[in-house]
Short mmCIF file of C-alpha atoms in Angstrom, two decimals:
data_model
loop_
_atom_site.label_atom_id
_atom_site.label_comp_id
_atom_site.label_asym_id
_atom_site.label_seq_id
_atom_site.Cartn_x
_atom_site.Cartn_y
_atom_site.Cartn_z
CA MET J 63 107.85 185.31 123.61
CA THR J 64 107.92 185.71 127.39
CA THR J 65 105.03 186.82 129.55
CA THR J 66 105.56 189.34 132.32
CA THR J 67 103.40 189.41 135.35
CA ALA J 68 102.85 192.23 137.76
CA PRO J 69 104.63 191.77 141.08
CA SER J 70 102.41 190.67 143.89
CA PRO J 71 101.73 193.31 146.55
CA PRO J 72 103.77 192.91 149.68
CA LEU J 73 102.16 191.00 152.51
CA THR J 74 101.06 193.41 155.20
CA GLY J 75 99.84 190.88 157.82
CA PRO J 76 96.36 190.08 158.92
CA VAL J 77 93.59 192.61 158.32
CA LYS J 78 92.88 194.53 161.50
CA GLY J 79 89.37 195.09 162.70
CA GLY J 80 87.79 198.38 163.63
CA GLY J 81 88.74 198.12 167.27
CA PHE J 82 86.48 199.63 169.85
CA LYS J 83 85.56 202.52 167.54
CA GLY J 84 84.39 200.05 164.94
CA ALA J 85 82.43 198.12 167.55
CA LEU J 86 80.70 201.32 168.63
CA ALA J 87 79.76 202.12 165.03
CA PHE J 88 78.47 198.54 164.57
CA GLU J 89 76.32 198.73 167.67
CA TRP J 90 75.07 202.21 166.79
CA THR J 91 73.93 201.05 163.36
CA LYS J 92 72.22 197.95 164.73
CA LEU J 93 70.36 199.92 167.47
CA TRP J 94 68.83 202.36 165.06
CA SER J 95 68.06 199.80 162.40
CA VAL J 96 65.37 198.05 164.46
CA ARG J 97 61.88 199.52 164.89
CA ALA J 98 61.74 198.52 168.55
CA THR J 99 64.21 201.34 169.39
CA TRP J 100 62.05 203.99 167.76
CA TRP J 101 58.86 202.58 169.20
CA ASN J 102 60.15 202.40 172.74
CA LEU J 103 61.53 205.97 172.65
CA ALA J 104 58.26 207.26 171.16
CA VAL J 105 56.11 205.44 173.71
CA GLY J 106 58.44 206.60 176.53
CA LEU J 107 58.07 210.19 175.44
CA LEU J 108 54.29 209.96 175.13
CA LEU J 109 53.93 208.31 178.56
CA THR J 110 56.19 210.87 180.21
CA VAL J 111 54.42 213.85 178.67
CA GLY J 112 50.95 212.34 179.20
CA PHE J 113 51.48 211.46 182.87
CA ALA J 114 53.22 214.75 183.50
CA ALA J 115 50.12 216.50 182.18
CA MET J 116 47.93 214.41 184.44
CA VAL J 117 50.20 215.16 187.46
CA GLY J 118 50.09 218.88 186.73
CA ALA J 119 46.35 218.95 186.42
CA SER J 120 45.94 216.83 189.57
CA ALA J 121 48.21 219.19 191.50
CA ASP J 122 46.10 222.17 190.51
CA ALA J 123 42.87 220.34 191.54
CA SER J 124 44.39 219.44 194.87
CA ALA J 125 45.51 223.03 195.43
CA LYS J 126 41.91 224.24 194.84
CA LYS J 127 40.86 221.93 197.66
CA GLY J 128 43.30 223.51 200.04
CA ILE J 129 45.93 220.78 199.84
CA ASP J 130 49.53 222.05 199.87
CA VAL J 131 51.06 220.96 196.54
CA ALA J 132 53.78 223.59 196.37
CA MET J 133 56.67 221.83 194.66
CA PRO J 134 58.79 222.76 191.68
CA ALA J 135 57.22 221.56 188.44
CA PRO J 136 60.22 219.47 187.36
CA HIS J 137 59.87 217.43 190.58
CA HIS J 138 56.11 216.98 190.06
CA ALA J 139 56.63 215.94 186.44
CA SER J 140 59.31 213.41 187.46
CA GLN J 141 56.56 211.17 188.88
CA ALA J 142 55.84 210.25 185.25
CA PHE J 143 59.05 208.22 185.22
CA LEU J 144 57.46 205.65 187.46
CA VAL J 145 55.85 204.35 184.31
CA SER J 146 57.92 205.56 181.41
CA GLN J 147 61.12 204.00 182.91
CA LEU J 148 59.76 200.65 181.86
CA THR J 149 60.08 201.61 178.13
CA VAL J 150 63.75 202.24 178.69
CA VAL J 151 64.15 198.89 180.40
CA VAL J 152 62.49 197.20 177.38
CA LEU J 153 64.63 199.11 174.88
CA ALA J 154 67.89 198.24 176.61
CA THR J 155 66.81 194.63 177.18
CA LEU J 156 65.85 194.05 173.55
CA ALA J 157 69.15 195.56 172.37
CA LEU J 158 70.85 192.39 173.70
CA THR J 159 68.25 189.65 174.16
CA GLY J 160 66.68 190.39 170.76
CA GLU J 161 69.92 189.12 169.20
CA TYR J 162 69.67 185.89 171.08
CA SER J 163 66.05 185.27 170.11
CA SER J 164 66.79 185.91 166.45
CA GLY J 165 70.17 184.15 166.39
CA SER J 166 71.90 187.24 165.09
CA VAL J 167 74.19 187.28 168.13
CA ARG J 168 76.40 184.77 166.27
CA THR J 169 76.84 187.33 163.47
CA THR J 170 77.61 189.95 166.02
CA LEU J 171 80.31 187.85 167.64
CA GLN J 172 81.81 187.02 164.28
CA ALA J 173 82.06 190.73 163.53
CA VAL J 174 83.36 191.55 167.00
CA PRO J 175 84.98 188.39 168.36
CA ALA J 176 86.22 190.07 171.52
CA ARG J 177 83.13 189.55 173.71
CA GLY J 178 84.14 192.08 176.30
CA ARG J 179 84.63 194.70 173.64
CA MET J 180 81.19 193.88 172.10
CA LEU J 181 79.44 194.19 175.51
CA ARG J 182 81.19 197.43 176.37
CA ALA J 183 80.33 198.91 172.98
CA LYS J 184 76.65 197.85 173.18
CA THR J 185 76.34 199.09 176.76
CA LEU J 186 77.88 202.48 175.93
CA VAL J 187 75.71 203.02 172.91
CA VAL J 188 72.50 202.08 174.67
CA THR J 189 73.37 204.05 177.76
CA ALA J 190 74.20 207.19 175.78
CA VAL J 191 70.90 207.09 173.87
CA VAL J 192 68.88 206.43 177.00
CA ALA J 193 70.66 209.18 178.98
CA VAL J 194 69.85 211.76 176.31
CA ALA J 195 66.29 210.51 176.07
CA GLY J 196 65.89 210.87 179.84
CA CYS J 197 67.01 214.49 179.73
CA VAL J 198 64.66 215.28 176.86
CA PHE J 199 61.71 213.51 178.51
CA SER J 200 62.25 215.39 181.76
CA VAL J 201 62.37 218.80 180.13
CA LEU J 202 59.30 218.24 177.92
CA GLY J 203 57.39 216.74 180.89
CA THR J 204 58.08 219.85 182.91
CA LEU J 205 57.11 222.18 180.08
CA VAL J 206 53.79 220.39 179.83
CA ALA J 207 53.04 220.07 183.58
CA ALA J 208 54.02 223.58 184.70
CA PRO J 209 51.28 225.50 182.87
CA LEU J 210 48.64 223.15 184.26
CA MET J 211 49.70 223.80 187.86
CA SER J 212 48.46 227.34 187.82
CA GLY J 213 51.41 228.90 189.58
CA HIS J 214 51.89 226.12 192.18
CA GLY J 215 54.98 224.71 190.42
CA ASP J 216 57.30 227.64 190.13
CA TYR J 217 60.82 226.47 189.36
CA THR J 218 64.26 227.76 188.47
CA GLY J 219 66.52 226.96 185.59
CA GLY J 220 68.77 225.09 187.95
CA GLN J 221 65.94 222.85 189.18
CA LEU J 222 64.95 222.12 185.57
CA LEU J 223 68.53 221.22 184.68
CA GLY J 224 69.16 219.27 187.86
CA THR J 225 66.04 217.12 187.39
CA ALA J 226 66.87 216.53 183.72
CA LEU J 227 70.42 215.38 184.53
CA GLY J 228 69.05 213.20 187.30
CA ALA J 229 66.63 211.61 184.87
CA GLY J 230 69.44 210.99 182.39
CA VAL J 231 71.67 209.38 184.99
CA TYR J 232 68.89 207.27 186.49
CA LEU J 233 67.74 205.91 183.14
CA ALA J 234 71.34 205.34 182.06
CA ALA J 235 71.88 203.20 185.17
CA LEU J 236 68.72 201.22 184.33
CA ALA J 237 70.11 200.66 180.82
CA VAL J 238 73.32 199.22 182.19
CA MET J 239 71.41 196.96 184.57
CA SER J 240 69.16 195.77 181.71
CA VAL J 241 72.10 194.88 179.48
CA GLY J 242 73.89 193.10 182.37
CA ILE J 243 70.87 191.04 183.48
CA GLY J 244 69.90 190.42 179.87
CA SER J 245 73.35 188.94 179.24
CA VAL J 246 72.85 186.60 182.19
CA LEU J 247 69.30 185.46 181.39
CA ARG J 248 69.36 185.83 177.59
CA SER J 249 65.55 186.19 177.75
CA ALA J 250 63.62 189.39 177.23
CA ALA J 251 60.70 188.25 179.30
CA GLY J 252 62.89 187.01 182.16
CA THR J 253 64.97 190.22 182.20
CA ILE J 254 61.99 192.58 182.05
CA THR J 255 60.17 190.64 184.84
CA THR J 256 63.28 190.67 186.99
CA LEU J 257 63.67 194.43 186.59
CA ILE J 258 60.01 195.12 187.32
CA MET J 259 60.36 193.15 190.50
CA VAL J 260 63.52 195.07 191.48
CA LEU J 261 62.19 198.51 190.53
CA LEU J 262 58.56 198.37 191.57
CA ALA J 263 57.54 195.27 193.53
CA LEU J 264 60.37 194.62 195.93
CA PRO J 265 60.63 198.12 197.42
CA GLN J 266 56.92 198.01 198.25
CA LEU J 267 57.05 194.50 199.69
CA MET J 268 60.14 195.21 201.78
CA GLY J 269 58.38 198.25 203.28
CA VAL J 270 55.17 196.48 204.32
CA VAL J 271 56.69 193.39 205.96
CA GLY J 272 57.45 195.38 209.09
CA ALA J 273 61.06 194.26 209.62
CA ARG J 274 63.27 197.25 210.29
CA TRP J 275 66.25 195.84 208.41
CA LEU J 276 64.14 195.26 205.33
CA GLU J 277 62.81 198.85 205.43
CA THR J 278 66.45 200.03 205.63
CA ALA J 279 67.48 197.73 202.80
CA SER J 280 64.58 199.03 200.61
CA ASP J 281 66.09 202.51 200.80
CA TYR J 282 69.02 201.18 198.66
CA MET J 283 66.93 199.81 195.83
CA PRO J 284 67.57 201.52 192.43
CA SER J 285 64.13 203.19 192.20
CA VAL J 286 64.56 204.87 195.56
CA ALA J 287 67.97 206.26 194.56
CA GLY J 288 66.43 207.35 191.25
CA THR J 289 63.68 209.25 193.09
CA VAL J 290 66.31 211.08 195.11
CA LEU J 291 68.07 212.17 191.91
CA LEU J 292 64.82 213.18 190.16
CA THR J 293 63.45 215.19 193.05
CA GLU J 294 66.75 216.47 194.46
CA ASP J 295 65.48 215.19 197.82
CA HIS J 296 67.63 214.45 200.83
CA ASP J 297 65.58 211.59 202.29
CA PRO J 298 66.74 208.89 202.95
CA TYR J 299 70.05 210.23 201.66
CA GLY J 300 71.47 212.85 199.34
CA GLY J 301 72.41 212.91 195.65
CA GLY J 302 75.97 211.68 196.16
CA ALA J 303 74.78 208.54 197.99
CA ALA J 304 72.08 208.00 195.32
CA LEU J 305 74.70 208.06 192.60
CA LEU J 306 76.78 205.54 194.56
CA VAL J 307 73.82 203.23 195.02
CA LEU J 308 73.02 203.28 191.26
CA ALA J 309 76.71 202.78 190.42
CA VAL J 310 76.94 199.69 192.64
CA TRP J 311 73.76 198.16 191.14
CA SER J 312 74.90 198.88 187.60
CA ALA J 313 78.46 197.58 188.18
CA ALA J 314 77.15 194.40 189.83
CA CYS J 315 74.69 193.64 186.96
CA TYR J 316 77.30 194.47 184.27
CA ALA J 317 79.97 192.32 185.93
CA ALA J 318 77.56 189.37 186.17
CA GLY J 319 76.60 189.76 182.50
CA SER J 320 80.18 190.10 181.37
CA ALA J 321 81.31 187.03 183.26
CA VAL J 322 78.48 184.86 181.85
CA LEU J 323 79.02 186.19 178.33
CA ARG J 324 82.70 185.17 178.38
CA ARG J 325 82.05 181.60 179.64
CA ARG J 326 78.95 180.56 177.68
CA ASP J 327 78.62 179.64 174.05
CA ALA J 328 76.66 182.08 171.89
#
């Protein structure tokens, strides 16, 4: 009696990965599976709305004292981003450095061995989430601040949309910078400290030293460009130049992070 065996399936070559689409899905799942993402977005929303309410009430009190506070409510409310932007920096930083502190970056690189693809996917996912959050924060902050200004913050739909888009672009640029610097330093504390210095401390220090060239250089810090986008101001430059400044900062940080990621061990 002879035994027959089923023919083996034809070889089809090595199993292919998910490509960039699969890397995006991988990063998307990881981002929403950690509580830090939800906490940072919730705290960012609360800070934006809370500070926008304070700014609106303060503007009304100033107006009653005869101080001219006439400014569209979206521009007033955007002052809240001075604080809430830090929650975005923490979120984007932890998306990368959290994997180094936990050691899960080795699993990530086994799943997506192409390091450049992994960094692009992570940056795109984080940036998209942060950009949407910035738009939502801006709109909600305006809706809270405007009624408290007692008619001193009249605004148009175009001003509301323009400020919301500016907030989304500004926070997205901060997210790219955070991922890039985080890839270089691989430390959450080091990355957050560096960005606080760049966003808040350095522009102030450069302005008080008294050197003209430092004052000019401070105009090209990311926070100054972000303020131009948020308030649709034209001082010290317009929206196009502000976009260019943020693009240069983001590209420089991302390029540095990408170069270090390719050369170092995980």
